[in-house]
CSV table of C-alpha atoms in Angstrom, one decimal:
chain,number,residue,atom,x,y,z
J,240,ARG,CA,10.3,-1.3,-121.6
J,241,LYS,CA,11.7,-4.4,-119.5
J,242,GLU,CA,9.3,-5.8,-117.3
J,243,VAL,CA,11.2,-5.0,-114.3
J,244,GLU,CA,14.3,-2.7,-114.0
J,245,GLN,CA,16.3,-1.6,-111.3
J,246,ASP,CA,19.7,0.8,-111.5
J,247,PRO,CA,22.5,-1.2,-111.6
J,248,GLY,CA,24.7,0.9,-110.2
J,249,PRO,CA,27.1,0.1,-108.1
J,250,PHE,CA,26.2,2.8,-105.4
J,251,ASN,CA,28.9,3.5,-103.1
J,252,VAL,CA,28.1,4.6,-99.6
J,253,PRO,CA,30.1,5.0,-96.8
J,254,GLU,CA,28.8,2.9,-93.6
J,255,GLY,CA,26.3,4.6,-91.5
J,256,ALA,CA,24.6,6.7,-94.6
J,257,THR,CA,21.2,5.4,-96.3
J,258,VAL,CA,20.6,4.4,-99.1
J,259,ALA,CA,17.7,4.2,-101.3
J,260,PHE,CA,16.9,1.6,-104.5
J,261,ASN,CA,13.5,1.9,-106.7
J,262,CYS,CA,12.4,-1.0,-109.2
J,263,THR,CA,10.3,-0.4,-111.7
J,264,TYR,CA,7.7,-2.9,-113.4
J,265,SER,CA,5.7,-2.5,-116.6
J,266,ASN,CA,2.3,-5.3,-115.8
J,267,SER,CA,-0.6,-2.8,-113.3
J,268,ALA,CA,-1.7,-6.0,-112.4
J,269,SER,CA,1.2,-7.7,-110.8
J,270,GLN,CA,0.0,-8.8,-108.1
J,271,SER,CA,2.7,-10.0,-105.5
J,272,PHE,CA,6.7,-8.1,-104.4
J,273,PHE,CA,9.7,-8.8,-103.0
J,274,TRP,CA,13.1,-7.9,-102.2
J,275,TYR,CA,16.1,-10.8,-102.8
J,276,ARG,CA,19.6,-9.8,-101.2
J,277,GLN,CA,22.1,-12.6,-103.1
J,278,ASP,CA,26.0,-11.6,-102.3
J,279,CYS,CA,29.2,-12.6,-104.3
J,280,ARG,CA,28.8,-16.1,-105.9
J,281,LYS,CA,26.0,-16.9,-103.5
J,282,GLU,CA,22.6,-17.8,-104.1
J,283,PRO,CA,19.8,-15.1,-104.2
J,284,LYS,CA,18.0,-14.9,-100.1
J,285,LEU,CA,14.9,-13.4,-99.1
J,286,LEU,CA,15.2,-10.6,-97.7
J,287,MET,CA,12.0,-9.1,-97.3
J,288,SER,CA,7.8,-9.4,-99.3
J,289,VAL,CA,6.7,-5.6,-99.8
J,290,TYR,CA,3.0,-5.2,-99.4
J,291,SER,CA,0.8,-2.6,-100.5
J,292,SER,CA,0.3,-0.6,-96.6
J,293,GLY,CA,4.6,-1.0,-97.1
J,294,ASN,CA,6.4,-2.7,-94.1
J,295,GLU,CA,9.8,-2.3,-92.0
J,296,ASP,CA,12.4,-5.2,-90.5
J,297,GLY,CA,14.6,-3.4,-88.2
J,298,ARG,CA,16.8,-1.3,-90.8
J,299,PHE,CA,15.0,-1.8,-93.8
J,300,THR,CA,11.9,-0.2,-95.2
J,301,ALA,CA,10.3,-1.7,-98.1
J,302,GLN,CA,7.2,0.6,-100.1
J,303,LEU,CA,4.5,-0.2,-103.6
J,304,ASN,CA,3.4,2.7,-105.7
J,305,ARG,CA,0.8,1.3,-107.0
J,306,ALA,CA,0.2,4.7,-109.1
J,307,SER,CA,3.5,5.3,-110.8
J,308,GLN,CA,4.5,1.3,-110.2
J,309,TYR,CA,7.9,0.3,-108.4
J,310,ILE,CA,8.7,-0.6,-105.4
J,311,SER,CA,11.7,0.7,-103.1
J,312,LEU,CA,14.2,-0.4,-99.9
J,313,LEU,CA,15.5,2.0,-98.1
J,314,ILE,CA,18.5,1.1,-96.0
J,315,ARG,CA,19.0,3.3,-93.1
J,316,ASP,CA,22.8,3.2,-90.9
J,317,SER,CA,23.9,0.8,-93.4
J,318,LYS,CA,26.9,-1.6,-92.4
J,319,LEU,CA,29.5,-3.4,-94.1
J,320,SER,CA,27.8,-6.3,-94.5
J,321,ASP,CA,25.2,-4.9,-96.5
J,322,SER,CA,27.8,-4.8,-99.2
J,323,ALA,CA,25.3,-7.2,-101.5
J,324,THR,CA,23.3,-6.8,-104.9
J,325,TYR,CA,19.4,-6.1,-104.0
J,326,LEU,CA,16.8,-8.5,-106.7
J,327,CYS,CA,13.8,-6.7,-106.8
J,328,VAL,CA,11.4,-9.0,-107.8
J,329,VAL,CA,7.9,-8.7,-109.6
J,330,ASN,CA,5.4,-11.5,-109.8
J,331,GLY,CA,2.4,-11.0,-112.9
J,332,ASP,CA,-0.3,-13.3,-111.8
J,333,SER,CA,-0.7,-16.1,-109.0
J,334,SER,CA,0.8,-18.9,-111.1
J,335,ALA,CA,5.0,-19.4,-111.0
J,336,SER,CA,5.6,-18.6,-115.5
J,337,LYS,CA,4.7,-14.5,-114.3
J,338,ILE,CA,7.6,-14.9,-111.5
J,339,ILE,CA,10.3,-11.6,-113.5
J,340,PHE,CA,13.5,-11.0,-111.5
J,341,GLY,CA,15.3,-8.0,-111.5
J,342,SER,CA,19.0,-7.6,-112.8
J,343,GLY,CA,19.7,-6.5,-109.2
J,344,THR,CA,21.0,-3.4,-107.9
J,345,ARG,CA,24.8,-3.3,-106.5
J,346,LEU,CA,25.7,-1.7,-102.9
J,347,SER,CA,29.0,-1.8,-102.1
J,348,ILE,CA,29.5,0.1,-98.4
J,349,ARG,CA,33.2,1.4,-97.7
J,350,PRO,CA,34.2,2.1,-93.7
Q,101,SER,CA,11.6,-26.6,-91.5
Q,102,GLN,CA,12.2,-26.7,-94.8
Q,103,THR,CA,15.3,-27.2,-97.2
Q,104,ILE,CA,16.4,-27.3,-100.5
Q,105,HIS,CA,19.5,-29.0,-101.4
Q,106,GLN,CA,21.5,-29.1,-105.6
Q,107,TRP,CA,24.9,-31.2,-106.2
Q,108,PRO,CA,27.2,-30.8,-106.8
Q,109,ALA,CA,28.5,-27.4,-105.7
Q,110,THR,CA,31.0,-27.0,-109.3
Q,111,LEU,CA,31.4,-29.1,-112.5
Q,112,VAL,CA,33.7,-28.7,-114.9
Q,113,GLN,CA,32.3,-30.0,-118.5
Q,114,PRO,CA,33.5,-30.3,-121.9
Q,115,VAL,CA,31.6,-29.1,-124.8
Q,116,GLY,CA,29.5,-31.7,-126.7
Q,117,SER,CA,29.4,-33.5,-122.5
Q,118,PRO,CA,26.2,-34.5,-121.4
Q,119,LEU,CA,24.7,-32.9,-117.8
Q,120,SER,CA,22.7,-34.3,-114.6
Q,121,LEU,CA,21.9,-31.5,-112.0
Q,122,GLU,CA,20.1,-32.5,-109.2
Q,123,CYS,CA,17.3,-30.7,-106.9
Q,124,THR,CA,15.9,-31.8,-103.9
Q,125,VAL,CA,13.5,-30.4,-101.4
Q,126,GLU,CA,12.2,-31.6,-98.1
Q,127,GLY,CA,9.8,-29.9,-95.4
Q,128,THR,CA,7.1,-29.6,-98.0
Q,129,SER,CA,4.8,-30.9,-100.2
Q,130,ASN,CA,3.8,-30.3,-103.8
Q,131,PRO,CA,5.7,-27.0,-103.9
Q,132,ASN,CA,6.8,-25.5,-107.6
Q,133,LEU,CA,9.8,-25.8,-108.7
Q,134,TYR,CA,12.1,-23.9,-110.5
Q,135,TRP,CA,15.6,-23.7,-112.4
Q,136,TYR,CA,17.5,-20.2,-113.3
Q,137,ARG,CA,20.1,-20.0,-115.2
Q,138,GLN,CA,22.8,-16.7,-114.1
Q,139,ALA,CA,25.4,-16.2,-116.3
Q,140,ALA,CA,28.3,-14.5,-114.5
Q,141,GLY,CA,27.2,-10.3,-113.7
Q,142,ARG,CA,23.4,-10.8,-115.3
Q,143,GLY,CA,20.2,-11.3,-113.8
Q,144,LEU,CA,18.4,-14.5,-113.5
Q,145,GLN,CA,17.0,-16.8,-116.4
Q,146,LEU,CA,14.0,-18.6,-115.5
Q,147,LEU,CA,14.9,-21.9,-117.3
Q,148,PHE,CA,11.9,-24.6,-115.9
Q,149,TYR,CA,9.5,-24.4,-113.9
Q,150,SER,CA,7.0,-27.4,-112.2
Q,151,ILE,CA,3.3,-27.4,-110.3
Q,152,GLY,CA,3.9,-30.6,-109.9
Q,153,ILE,CA,5.0,-34.4,-110.5
Q,154,ASP,CA,5.2,-34.9,-115.1
Q,155,GLN,CA,4.6,-31.3,-115.4
Q,156,ILE,CA,7.2,-28.8,-116.9
Q,157,SER,CA,7.1,-25.7,-118.7
Q,158,SER,CA,9.8,-24.8,-120.2
Q,159,GLU,CA,10.1,-20.6,-120.6
Q,160,VAL,CA,13.5,-20.7,-123.1
Q,161,PRO,CA,14.0,-23.4,-126.5
Q,162,GLN,CA,17.5,-24.5,-125.8
Q,163,ASN,CA,20.0,-27.9,-125.3
Q,164,LEU,CA,18.7,-28.6,-121.4
Q,165,SER,CA,15.5,-30.4,-120.7
Q,166,ALA,CA,14.2,-30.8,-117.2
Q,167,SER,CA,11.9,-34.0,-115.5
Q,168,ARG,CA,10.1,-33.9,-112.0
Q,169,PRO,CA,10.0,-37.4,-111.1
Q,170,GLN,CA,9.0,-37.3,-108.0
Q,171,ASP,CA,7.2,-34.4,-105.3
Q,172,ARG,CA,9.7,-32.9,-104.4
Q,173,GLN,CA,13.1,-34.2,-107.5
Q,174,PHE,CA,13.8,-31.4,-110.4
Q,175,ILE,CA,16.7,-32.4,-112.2
Q,176,LEU,CA,18.2,-30.5,-115.3
Q,177,SER,CA,20.0,-32.3,-118.2
Q,178,SER,CA,21.4,-31.9,-121.5
Q,179,LYS,CA,22.6,-34.6,-124.0
Q,180,LYS,CA,25.2,-32.4,-125.1
Q,181,LEU,CA,26.5,-29.0,-123.6
Q,182,LEU,CA,27.2,-26.1,-125.5
Q,183,LEU,CA,30.1,-22.8,-124.0
Q,184,SER,CA,26.7,-20.9,-123.9
Q,185,ASP,CA,25.4,-23.5,-121.2
Q,186,SER,CA,28.7,-22.6,-118.8
Q,187,GLY,CA,27.0,-20.3,-116.1
Q,188,PHE,CA,25.3,-20.3,-111.7
Q,189,TYR,CA,22.8,-22.7,-112.0
Q,190,LEU,CA,20.2,-22.3,-109.5
Q,191,CYS,CA,17.0,-24.4,-108.3
Q,192,ALA,CA,13.6,-23.2,-106.2
Q,193,TRP,CA,10.9,-24.2,-104.3
Q,194,SER,CA,7.9,-22.1,-103.7
Q,195,ILE,CA,4.2,-22.7,-102.4
Q,196,GLU,CA,2.4,-21.3,-105.3
Q,197,GLY,CA,3.1,-17.9,-106.6
Q,198,ASP,CA,4.4,-17.0,-103.3
Q,199,GLU,CA,8.3,-16.2,-101.9
Q,200,GLN,CA,11.0,-18.2,-103.4
Q,201,TYR,CA,14.2,-20.2,-101.8
Q,202,PHE,CA,17.0,-21.0,-103.5
Q,203,GLY,CA,18.8,-23.7,-103.7
Q,204,PRO,CA,22.5,-22.7,-103.0
Q,205,GLY,CA,23.2,-23.4,-107.1
Q,206,THR,CA,25.5,-25.3,-108.9
Q,207,ARG,CA,28.8,-23.7,-110.2
Q,208,LEU,CA,29.3,-25.1,-114.2
Q,209,THR,CA,31.6,-23.8,-116.5
Q,210,VAL,CA,31.9,-25.5,-120.1
Q,211,THR,CA,35.5,-25.7,-121.6
């Protein structure tokens, strides 16, 4: 089993739709979790951290399920500009060597 | 505020030639620094990370090396490039194990 696993997609949804991605992780001791967004041929950019209590930033909601070892990202009222690859990141502990990036989920929003 | 610089933005080098990519961070002290490579259509592969000057850890054995001669400077080098070294090289910084922030990247093509 991969340490961090994501559905590669692509997810192709109409503008205005709600879309959700999951990301599973294998290390039950993982301590911190993030979602990044990467546009084509650009660097990844931090979208949001994922807290145990869940967090929301505008149209984006991130949740953590420790029991089932996954994190999720929900995008409501999707915009054309949301088209990108979404990377899940898991930090196994506080050391630098345990930060694992998922391979990403491609999202394409159509008009 | 913190900023991270990488150069060059693009590079085309012949097989067997040397490589030097530079990354500098401004606006923070004693950051963790990372070098990643992303092959076309693939996830991020951690190559090196550093928790301080002259403290480098290698994650993947290869013909690349890294150095950190100053607190906010991270250099990726190779004495002889291989075709398989082509990819998108990303430098990132973080404070301890927290969120990582990426530079704009260097797109390397080895011919």
